[in-house]
Coordinates of C-alpha atoms in Angstrom, one line a residue:
M219 CA 0.0 -0.1 0.0
K220 CA 2.9 2.3 1.0
K221 CA 4.6 1.6 -2.3
L222 CA 1.5 2.4 -4.3
L223 CA 0.9 5.7 -2.6
A224 CA 4.6 6.5 -3.3
V225 CA 4.1 5.7 -7.1
C226 CA 0.9 7.9 -7.1
L227 CA 2.8 10.6 -5.5
V228 CA 5.7 10.5 -7.9
L229 CA 3.2 10.4 -10.7
C230 CA 1.2 13.4 -9.6
C231 CA 4.5 15.4 -9.1
S232 CA 5.6 14.5 -12.7
L233 CA 2.2 15.5 -14.1
S234 CA 2.2 18.9 -12.2
A235 CA 5.8 19.7 -13.6
F236 CA 4.4 19.7 -17.1
A237 CA 0.7 20.3 -17.1
Q238 CA -1.0 18.9 -20.3
N239 CA -2.9 21.1 -22.6
T240 CA -4.5 20.0 -25.9
G241 CA -5.4 21.8 -29.1
D242 CA -6.7 21.4 -32.6
L243 CA -5.2 23.1 -35.7
N244 CA -7.5 23.1 -38.8
V245 CA -6.0 23.8 -42.2
P246 CA -9.0 24.5 -44.5
A247 CA -8.5 23.8 -48.3
K248 CA -9.7 27.3 -48.9
P249 CA -9.2 29.6 -45.9
D250 CA -11.1 32.8 -46.2
R251 CA -9.9 35.2 -43.6
V252 CA -6.6 37.3 -43.8
I253 CA -5.0 38.7 -40.6
S254 CA -4.6 42.4 -41.5
R255 CA -1.1 43.7 -41.0
H256 CA -2.6 46.8 -39.6
I257 CA -3.3 44.9 -36.4
Y258 CA 0.4 45.4 -35.7
G259 CA 0.2 49.2 -35.7
H260 CA 2.0 51.6 -33.5
F261 CA 1.3 54.9 -31.7
A262 CA 3.5 58.2 -31.4
E263 CA 2.0 60.8 -29.2
H264 CA 3.5 64.2 -28.2
L265 CA 3.9 62.8 -24.6
G266 CA 7.1 62.7 -22.7
R267 CA 10.1 61.8 -24.7
S268 CA 8.1 60.0 -27.4
I269 CA 8.7 62.5 -30.2
Y270 CA 11.4 64.8 -28.9
G271 CA 14.2 62.7 -27.8
G272 CA 12.7 59.6 -29.2
F273 CA 11.7 59.7 -32.7
Y274 CA 13.2 63.2 -33.3
V275 CA 16.5 64.6 -32.3
G276 CA 16.7 67.6 -34.5
E277 CA 18.3 68.3 -37.8
G278 CA 21.4 69.8 -36.2
N279 CA 22.2 66.9 -33.9
T280 CA 25.7 65.8 -34.6
K281 CA 25.9 63.2 -31.8
I282 CA 23.1 60.9 -32.9
P283 CA 23.0 59.8 -36.5
N284 CA 19.7 61.0 -38.1
T285 CA 17.8 61.8 -41.2
N286 CA 16.2 65.2 -41.2
G287 CA 16.2 64.8 -37.4
V288 CA 14.9 61.5 -37.2
R289 CA 17.1 58.8 -35.5
N290 CA 18.5 56.3 -38.0
D291 CA 18.7 53.6 -35.3
V292 CA 14.9 54.0 -34.6
V293 CA 14.0 53.8 -38.2
E294 CA 16.0 50.6 -38.7
A295 CA 14.4 49.0 -35.6
L296 CA 10.9 49.8 -36.6
K297 CA 11.5 48.5 -40.0
R298 CA 12.4 45.2 -38.5
L299 CA 9.0 45.1 -37.0
K300 CA 7.4 45.8 -40.4
I301 CA 5.1 48.5 -38.7
P302 CA 2.1 48.9 -41.0
N303 CA 0.8 52.1 -39.6
L304 CA 1.6 54.8 -37.1
R305 CA -0.9 57.0 -35.2
W306 CA 0.0 60.6 -34.5
P307 CA -0.2 63.3 -32.8
G308 CA -2.3 61.7 -30.0
G309 CA -3.9 60.6 -27.9
C310 CA -5.3 63.4 -25.7
F311 CA -2.6 65.7 -27.3
A312 CA -4.5 65.5 -30.7
D313 CA -7.5 67.5 -29.5
T314 CA -5.3 70.4 -28.6
Y315 CA -3.2 70.3 -31.6
H316 CA -3.5 72.8 -34.5
W317 CA -1.8 71.4 -37.5
K318 CA -1.1 74.8 -39.1
H319 CA 1.1 75.6 -36.3
G320 CA 3.6 72.8 -37.2
I321 CA 4.1 73.8 -40.9
G322 CA 6.5 76.4 -42.6
P323 CA 9.8 77.6 -41.4
K324 CA 10.6 76.1 -38.1
D325 CA 11.9 79.3 -36.6
Q326 CA 8.6 80.9 -37.2
R327 CA 6.3 78.3 -35.7
P328 CA 4.5 79.3 -32.5
T329 CA 5.1 77.3 -29.3
I330 CA 2.5 75.1 -27.5
V331 CA 2.1 74.1 -23.9
N332 CA 1.4 70.4 -23.7
A333 CA -1.2 70.8 -20.9
W334 CA -2.1 67.0 -20.9
W335 CA 1.4 65.7 -20.4
G336 CA 3.8 67.4 -18.0
G337 CA 2.9 71.0 -18.9
V338 CA 6.0 71.4 -21.0
T339 CA 6.4 73.9 -23.8
E340 CA 6.9 72.5 -27.3
D341 CA 8.3 74.5 -30.3
N342 CA 6.3 72.6 -32.9
S343 CA 9.5 71.8 -34.7
F344 CA 8.1 68.3 -35.5
G345 CA 4.9 68.8 -37.5
T346 CA 2.9 67.4 -40.5
H347 CA 5.9 67.4 -42.9
D348 CA 8.3 65.9 -40.3
F349 CA 5.8 63.1 -39.4
L350 CA 4.7 62.2 -42.9
N351 CA 8.2 62.2 -44.3
M352 CA 9.2 60.1 -41.3
C353 CA 6.5 57.6 -42.3
E354 CA 7.9 57.4 -45.7
L355 CA 11.4 56.5 -44.2
L356 CA 9.6 53.8 -42.1
G357 CA 7.7 52.4 -45.1
T358 CA 4.5 52.8 -42.9
E359 CA 1.1 54.3 -43.4
P360 CA 0.3 57.4 -41.4
Y361 CA -2.8 57.5 -39.2
L362 CA -3.6 61.1 -38.4
A363 CA -5.8 61.8 -35.3
G364 CA -7.9 64.9 -36.0
N365 CA -8.7 67.7 -33.5
M366 CA -12.5 67.6 -32.8
A367 CA -12.6 69.0 -29.3
T368 CA -10.8 72.4 -29.8
G369 CA -10.7 72.6 -33.7
T370 CA -13.2 73.1 -36.3
V371 CA -14.6 71.2 -39.2
Q372 CA -12.8 73.6 -41.6
E373 CA -9.6 73.0 -39.9
L374 CA -9.7 69.3 -40.2
A375 CA -11.0 69.4 -43.9
D376 CA -8.1 71.8 -44.7
W377 CA -5.8 69.2 -43.2
V378 CA -7.1 66.5 -45.5
Q379 CA -6.8 68.8 -48.5
Y380 CA -3.2 69.9 -47.5
V381 CA -1.9 66.4 -47.3
N382 CA -3.9 64.6 -50.0
F383 CA -4.9 66.9 -52.9
A384 CA -2.8 66.9 -56.0
G385 CA -4.5 69.7 -57.9
K386 CA -4.5 73.3 -57.4
S387 CA -6.3 74.6 -54.1
P388 CA -5.3 77.0 -51.4
M389 CA -4.1 74.1 -49.1
S390 CA -2.2 72.2 -51.9
D391 CA -0.6 75.5 -52.9
L392 CA 0.4 76.1 -49.2
R393 CA 1.8 72.6 -49.2
R394 CA 4.0 73.4 -52.1
E395 CA 5.1 76.7 -50.7
N396 CA 6.4 74.6 -47.7
G397 CA 8.5 72.3 -50.0
R398 CA 6.3 69.3 -50.9
E399 CA 5.0 69.0 -54.4
K400 CA 3.4 65.5 -54.3
P401 CA 0.5 64.8 -51.7
W402 CA 1.2 62.0 -49.2
N403 CA -2.3 60.4 -49.8
V404 CA -3.0 59.7 -46.1
K405 CA -5.8 57.1 -45.8
Y406 CA -6.5 56.7 -42.0
W407 CA -8.1 59.6 -40.2
G408 CA -9.3 59.6 -36.5
I409 CA -12.1 62.1 -35.8
G410 CA -11.4 63.1 -32.3
N411 CA -9.9 60.9 -29.4
E412 CA -11.5 59.6 -26.3
A413 CA -14.5 61.9 -26.7
W414 CA -16.0 60.3 -23.7
G415 CA -13.0 61.8 -21.6
C416 CA -10.1 64.1 -22.5
G417 CA -11.5 64.5 -25.9
G418 CA -14.4 66.6 -24.6
N419 CA -16.4 64.5 -21.9
M420 CA -19.1 64.2 -24.4
A421 CA -22.2 62.0 -24.3
P422 CA -22.2 59.4 -27.1
E423 CA -25.4 60.9 -28.8
Y424 CA -23.6 64.3 -28.9
Y425 CA -20.4 62.8 -30.3
A426 CA -22.3 60.8 -32.9
N427 CA -23.9 64.0 -34.2
E428 CA -20.4 65.9 -34.3
Y429 CA -18.8 62.9 -35.9
R430 CA -21.4 62.9 -38.7
K431 CA -20.8 66.6 -39.4
Y432 CA -17.0 66.1 -39.3
A433 CA -17.1 63.0 -41.6
T434 CA -19.3 64.7 -44.1
F435 CA -16.7 67.4 -44.9
L436 CA -13.6 65.2 -45.0
A437 CA -14.8 63.4 -48.2
D438 CA -17.0 63.9 -51.3
W439 CA -20.4 62.2 -51.8
N440 CA -18.8 58.8 -52.5
N441 CA -15.6 59.2 -50.5
S442 CA -13.8 58.8 -53.8
G443 CA -10.6 59.5 -52.1
G444 CA -11.0 56.4 -50.1
L445 CA -10.4 57.8 -46.8
F446 CA -10.7 55.4 -43.7
R447 CA -12.6 57.5 -41.1
I448 CA -12.3 56.1 -37.5
A449 CA -14.8 57.3 -34.9
S450 CA -13.5 57.9 -31.3
G451 CA -14.9 54.6 -29.7
A452 CA -15.5 53.0 -26.3
N453 CA -13.5 53.0 -23.1
S454 CA -13.2 49.2 -22.3
E455 CA -16.6 47.8 -21.5
D456 CA -18.7 50.9 -22.3
Y457 CA -21.0 49.0 -24.6
N458 CA -23.5 51.7 -24.7
W459 CA -21.0 53.9 -26.5
T460 CA -20.6 51.4 -29.4
E461 CA -24.3 50.9 -29.4
V462 CA -25.0 54.5 -29.9
L463 CA -22.4 55.1 -32.5
M464 CA -23.3 52.1 -34.5
K465 CA -27.1 53.0 -34.4
N466 CA -26.7 56.6 -35.2
I467 CA -23.9 57.0 -37.7
P468 CA -24.8 56.1 -41.3
K469 CA -22.5 53.4 -42.7
N470 CA -21.4 55.5 -45.6
L471 CA -19.8 58.0 -43.2
I472 CA -17.7 55.5 -41.2
E473 CA -15.0 52.9 -41.8
G474 CA -13.9 52.1 -38.3
V475 CA -14.8 52.3 -34.6
A476 CA -12.1 52.7 -31.9
L477 CA -11.7 50.8 -28.7
H478 CA -9.3 51.7 -26.0
H479 CA -8.2 49.2 -23.3
Y480 CA -5.2 49.1 -21.0
S481 CA -3.9 46.2 -18.7
V482 CA -4.0 48.2 -15.7
I483 CA -4.2 46.8 -12.2
D484 CA -6.0 49.8 -10.6
W485 CA -6.0 53.3 -12.0
S486 CA -5.4 54.8 -8.6
A487 CA -2.6 52.3 -7.7
K488 CA -1.0 50.9 -10.9
G489 CA 2.0 49.2 -9.3
P490 CA 5.6 49.3 -10.2
S491 CA 6.9 48.3 -13.6
T492 CA 9.9 46.0 -12.4
T493 CA 9.3 45.1 -8.8
F494 CA 5.8 43.8 -9.0
N495 CA 4.8 40.5 -7.2
E496 CA 3.0 37.6 -8.7
Q497 CA -0.5 38.8 -7.5
Q498 CA 0.2 42.0 -9.4
Y499 CA 1.3 40.1 -12.4
F500 CA -1.8 37.9 -12.2
T501 CA -4.0 41.0 -12.1
T502 CA -2.4 42.4 -15.1
M503 CA -2.8 39.3 -17.1
K504 CA -6.5 39.0 -16.1
R505 CA -7.0 42.6 -17.5
A506 CA -5.0 41.6 -20.7
L507 CA -7.1 38.5 -21.3
F508 CA -10.3 40.6 -20.7
M509 CA -9.6 42.0 -24.2
E510 CA -11.1 38.8 -25.6
E511 CA -14.5 39.3 -23.8
L512 CA -14.4 43.1 -24.9
I513 CA -13.9 42.2 -28.5
Q514 CA -16.7 39.7 -28.4
K515 CA -19.3 41.9 -26.8
H516 CA -18.4 45.0 -29.0
T517 CA -18.6 42.8 -32.1
A518 CA -21.9 41.5 -31.2
I519 CA -23.2 44.9 -31.1
M520 CA -21.5 45.9 -34.3
D521 CA -22.9 42.8 -36.0
K522 CA -26.4 43.8 -35.0
Y523 CA -26.1 47.1 -37.0
D524 CA -23.4 46.0 -39.6
P525 CA -24.2 42.5 -40.6
E526 CA -22.2 42.8 -43.7
N527 CA -19.0 43.5 -41.6
K528 CA -18.1 46.8 -43.3
V529 CA -17.1 48.7 -40.3
A530 CA -13.8 47.7 -38.6
L531 CA -13.0 47.5 -34.9
V532 CA -9.9 49.5 -34.4
V533 CA -8.2 48.8 -31.0
D534 CA -6.1 51.9 -31.4
E535 CA -4.8 52.1 -27.8
W536 CA -3.8 48.8 -25.9
G537 CA -0.9 47.9 -23.6
G538 CA 0.2 47.8 -20.0
W539 CA 0.2 50.8 -17.7
Y540 CA 2.1 51.1 -14.5
E541 CA 3.5 53.9 -12.2
V542 CA 6.3 55.9 -13.8
E543 CA 10.0 55.0 -13.0
P544 CA 11.1 56.7 -9.8
G545 CA 12.5 60.1 -10.3
T546 CA 11.0 60.7 -13.7
N547 CA 8.2 63.3 -14.6
P548 CA 5.0 61.7 -13.8
G549 CA 3.4 63.3 -16.8
F550 CA 5.8 61.5 -19.2
L551 CA 4.6 58.1 -18.5
Y552 CA 8.0 56.5 -18.8
Q553 CA 8.2 53.0 -17.6
Q554 CA 10.4 49.9 -18.0
N555 CA 9.4 46.8 -20.0
T556 CA 9.7 43.3 -18.5
M557 CA 8.7 39.7 -19.4
R558 CA 5.4 40.7 -18.0
D559 CA 5.0 43.0 -21.1
A560 CA 6.0 40.3 -23.4
M561 CA 3.2 38.3 -22.0
I562 CA 0.7 41.1 -22.5
A563 CA 1.9 41.4 -26.1
G564 CA 1.8 37.6 -27.0
T565 CA -1.7 37.1 -25.5
T566 CA -3.2 40.2 -27.0
L567 CA -1.9 39.8 -30.5
N568 CA -3.2 36.1 -30.1
I569 CA -6.7 37.6 -29.5
F570 CA -6.4 40.1 -32.3
N571 CA -5.4 37.4 -34.8
N572 CA -8.3 35.1 -33.7
Y573 CA -10.8 38.0 -34.0
S574 CA -9.4 39.4 -37.2
N575 CA -12.8 39.1 -38.9
R576 CA -13.8 42.3 -37.1
V577 CA -10.6 43.5 -35.7
K578 CA -8.9 45.1 -38.7
M579 CA -6.5 47.6 -37.0
A580 CA -4.8 48.1 -33.6
N581 CA -2.1 50.4 -32.2
L582 CA 0.3 49.5 -29.2
A583 CA 0.6 52.3 -26.7
Q584 CA 3.3 53.5 -27.4
S585 CA 6.3 53.2 -29.7
I586 CA 9.1 54.9 -27.9
N587 CA 9.7 55.9 -24.0
V588 CA 6.0 55.8 -23.2
L589 CA 3.9 53.1 -21.5
Q590 CA 4.5 49.7 -23.1
A591 CA 7.2 50.9 -25.5
V592 CA 9.0 48.9 -28.0
I593 CA 12.0 51.1 -27.9
L594 CA 13.7 53.0 -25.1
T595 CA 16.3 55.8 -25.5
D596 CA 18.7 57.6 -23.5
E597 CA 20.5 60.2 -25.5
E598 CA 22.6 58.2 -28.0
K599 CA 21.7 54.9 -26.5
M600 CA 18.8 52.9 -27.6
I601 CA 17.4 49.5 -26.4
L602 CA 14.9 47.1 -27.7
T603 CA 12.3 45.8 -25.2
P604 CA 10.9 42.4 -24.6
T605 CA 7.6 43.7 -26.3
F606 CA 9.7 44.8 -29.3
H607 CA 11.0 41.1 -29.6
V608 CA 7.4 39.6 -29.4
M609 CA 6.1 41.9 -32.0
E610 CA 9.1 41.0 -34.3
M611 CA 8.4 37.4 -33.7
Y612 CA 4.7 37.7 -34.6
N613 CA 5.1 39.8 -37.6
V614 CA 5.0 36.5 -39.6
H615 CA 1.1 36.7 -39.2
Q616 CA 0.9 40.0 -40.9
D617 CA -1.3 39.7 -44.0
A618 CA -1.2 35.9 -43.6
T619 CA -4.2 33.6 -43.9
W620 CA -5.7 32.9 -40.5
L621 CA -6.0 29.3 -39.5
P622 CA -8.5 28.1 -36.7
L623 CA -6.6 27.0 -33.7
T624 CA -8.5 25.7 -30.7
I625 CA -6.8 25.3 -27.3
R626 CA -8.1 23.5 -24.2
S627 CA -5.8 25.0 -21.6
E628 CA -4.8 24.0 -18.0
S629 CA -5.2 26.8 -15.4
Y630 CA -2.7 29.2 -14.0
V631 CA -3.9 29.5 -10.3
V632 CA -3.0 32.3 -7.8
G633 CA -4.9 32.2 -4.5
N634 CA -8.7 31.6 -5.4
E635 CA -8.4 32.8 -8.9
K636 CA -7.4 31.0 -12.3
L637 CA -6.7 32.0 -15.7
P638 CA -6.1 29.8 -18.9
A639 CA -2.3 29.4 -18.9
V640 CA -1.9 28.8 -22.8
S641 CA -3.2 30.9 -25.7
G642 CA -2.3 30.8 -29.3
S643 CA -3.1 31.8 -32.9
A644 CA -2.0 30.4 -36.3
S645 CA -1.7 31.5 -40.0
R646 CA -0.2 30.4 -43.3
D647 CA 1.9 32.8 -45.3
K648 CA 2.0 33.5 -49.0
N649 CA 4.8 30.9 -49.3
G650 CA 2.9 28.2 -47.7
A651 CA 4.6 28.2 -44.3
T652 CA 2.4 27.7 -41.3
H653 CA 3.1 29.7 -38.2
I654 CA 1.8 29.0 -34.6
S655 CA 2.4 31.4 -31.8
L656 CA 1.8 30.2 -28.3
T657 CA 2.1 31.9 -25.0
N658 CA 2.3 30.4 -21.4
I659 CA 1.5 33.0 -18.8
D660 CA 2.0 30.7 -15.8
A661 CA 4.7 32.3 -13.6
K662 CA 6.1 29.1 -12.2
Q663 CA 5.1 26.0 -14.3
A664 CA 6.0 24.9 -17.7
Q665 CA 3.2 23.7 -19.9
D666 CA 3.0 20.7 -22.3
I667 CA 0.5 21.1 -25.2
S668 CA -0.4 18.5 -27.8
I669 CA -1.9 19.8 -31.0
N670 CA -3.7 17.7 -33.4
I671 CA -3.4 18.8 -37.1
E672 CA -6.2 18.3 -39.6
G673 CA -6.0 19.3 -43.2
A674 CA -2.2 19.4 -43.7
K675 CA 0.9 17.4 -43.5
Y676 CA 4.2 18.9 -42.2
K677 CA 7.7 17.5 -42.4
N678 CA 9.6 19.8 -39.9
V679 CA 9.0 22.4 -37.2
T680 CA 11.4 25.1 -36.1
G681 CA 10.8 27.9 -33.7
R682 CA 12.1 30.8 -31.6
V683 CA 11.3 31.5 -27.9
L684 CA 11.3 34.6 -25.6
T685 CA 11.6 33.8 -21.9
S686 CA 14.0 34.7 -19.0
K687 CA 15.0 33.7 -15.6
K688 CA 12.6 36.0 -13.8
L689 CA 9.3 37.7 -14.8
Q690 CA 10.8 41.0 -13.6
D691 CA 13.8 40.8 -15.9
Y692 CA 14.3 43.6 -18.5
N693 CA 16.7 45.0 -20.9
S694 CA 18.7 47.9 -19.6
F695 CA 21.0 50.4 -21.1
D696 CA 23.8 48.5 -19.4
K697 CA 22.5 45.1 -20.5
P698 CA 20.6 45.7 -23.8
N699 CA 20.4 42.0 -24.7
A700 CA 19.6 40.5 -21.5
I701 CA 16.3 39.3 -23.0
K702 CA 16.1 38.4 -26.8
P703 CA 14.6 35.5 -28.8
E704 CA 16.4 32.3 -28.9
S705 CA 16.2 29.1 -31.0
F706 CA 13.4 26.8 -29.7
K707 CA 14.0 23.1 -29.5
G708 CA 10.9 22.1 -27.5
A709 CA 8.6 21.2 -30.3
K710 CA 8.3 17.7 -32.0
L711 CA 6.2 16.5 -35.0
K712 CA 5.0 13.0 -35.0
G713 CA 2.4 12.4 -37.7
N714 CA -0.4 14.7 -37.5
N715 CA 0.5 15.6 -33.7
L716 CA 2.5 18.5 -32.7
M717 CA 4.0 18.3 -29.2
V718 CA 5.3 21.6 -27.4
K719 CA 7.0 22.1 -24.2
L720 CA 6.4 25.8 -23.2
P721 CA 8.7 27.2 -20.5
P722 CA 7.1 29.3 -17.7
F723 CA 6.1 32.9 -18.8
S724 CA 7.3 32.3 -22.4
V725 CA 6.3 33.3 -25.9
V726 CA 7.0 30.7 -28.6
V727 CA 6.5 31.2 -32.4
L728 CA 6.7 28.0 -34.6
E729 CA 7.2 27.5 -38.2
L730 CA 5.9 24.4 -39.8
K731 CA 6.6 23.2 -43.4

């Protein structure tokens, strides 16, 4: 009897060391959904050291290599991510920004006080030409957030004409006077930002009416210019906001509805970025995984009013939000980026991929030196964060064909709460390779997963993994490569079965051929 108990104990211990998860990958003969590359978009707001000292160091800077003031190392890094779009100039800043102050000779531009973020005075040296020319350097599409709260319909309509009109007009003539002959042909336009909050504290009915007016004058009768107009959408689970917008805005005036959601522990006590405990990590991941329920419920509302799926859900602000680093300006939102952030990125991008029938665009907040940044800078130094590496690993999904991947996950348990430990998504690229991205959010336990494959035969599997010794690990300016992707050897193919051993708190991307 004692021997039997001992055997059972050993068996239980061995099972707990690698919990068993199962999954099914279906490879249909004619898959019909594409994961839009625009899901992998980024965000650059006039906030802290995002623009000045981040993207832009000035044309006269001889210490940091640059092209027209834009850091060369930043351009090369973001090219590695294949960023599809970049949102600018905000955020809350957008509704106090007047674009005409940022054009023309730089020494003649008026200054602006950034009342939202730190109360600093900016000289408008980085404006429309600087941003749009930078987007050309990056090979990315600009997403301009228009000022609805303190601007006018005429001001936003003039901006569209200034950047897009090729013929002769007052605004295109002004563009030429400022040194740009050809228009930039900007497609993506946000009409206000967080209208429920910093964008004017509006009621949804009021905003919907204002949006209709603005959208009317940005394009002609048939929107022949192909503008993609994005309404300021809901804050997390404000489902009524989406309901009112979808009900009250004619579908010929709208191409996208935004959604903002941050993985924040508590808005009044956000917690530290690097010295967090496991309970704080668990709460962060609970908020990150809540994105799936948000998308499901907002999509259900959109389906009711838009059964033809013409209007995109645009999650143009998402990411982790913590207290700022000690000793930094609280209005600059500068925070370090750990393996916790890698887990937020991996799980969130899996969700976006799996709901790409309605989610057509998203923007991580933010690109550089702000919130869940992919890049941090300190004068001439630059580091790539764990979030950068996840987005680089996942860019294989951009414009790839979505493949249904169903996962039955074991639980990650902390106290009396539990979350699914493993999540994933899959796609097939234009060359026929299949990619599977998997995350294990369990802070302590590795997870085995067995995936049954239907509809395809593969001969080999390779992969990369991002993990570290501690959840709190991060890349610093002293140790910039402490966390980086490594070759992954924990996946094996046997017939139509794929076995994967996922380390604790890890992100894995596999390629099957």
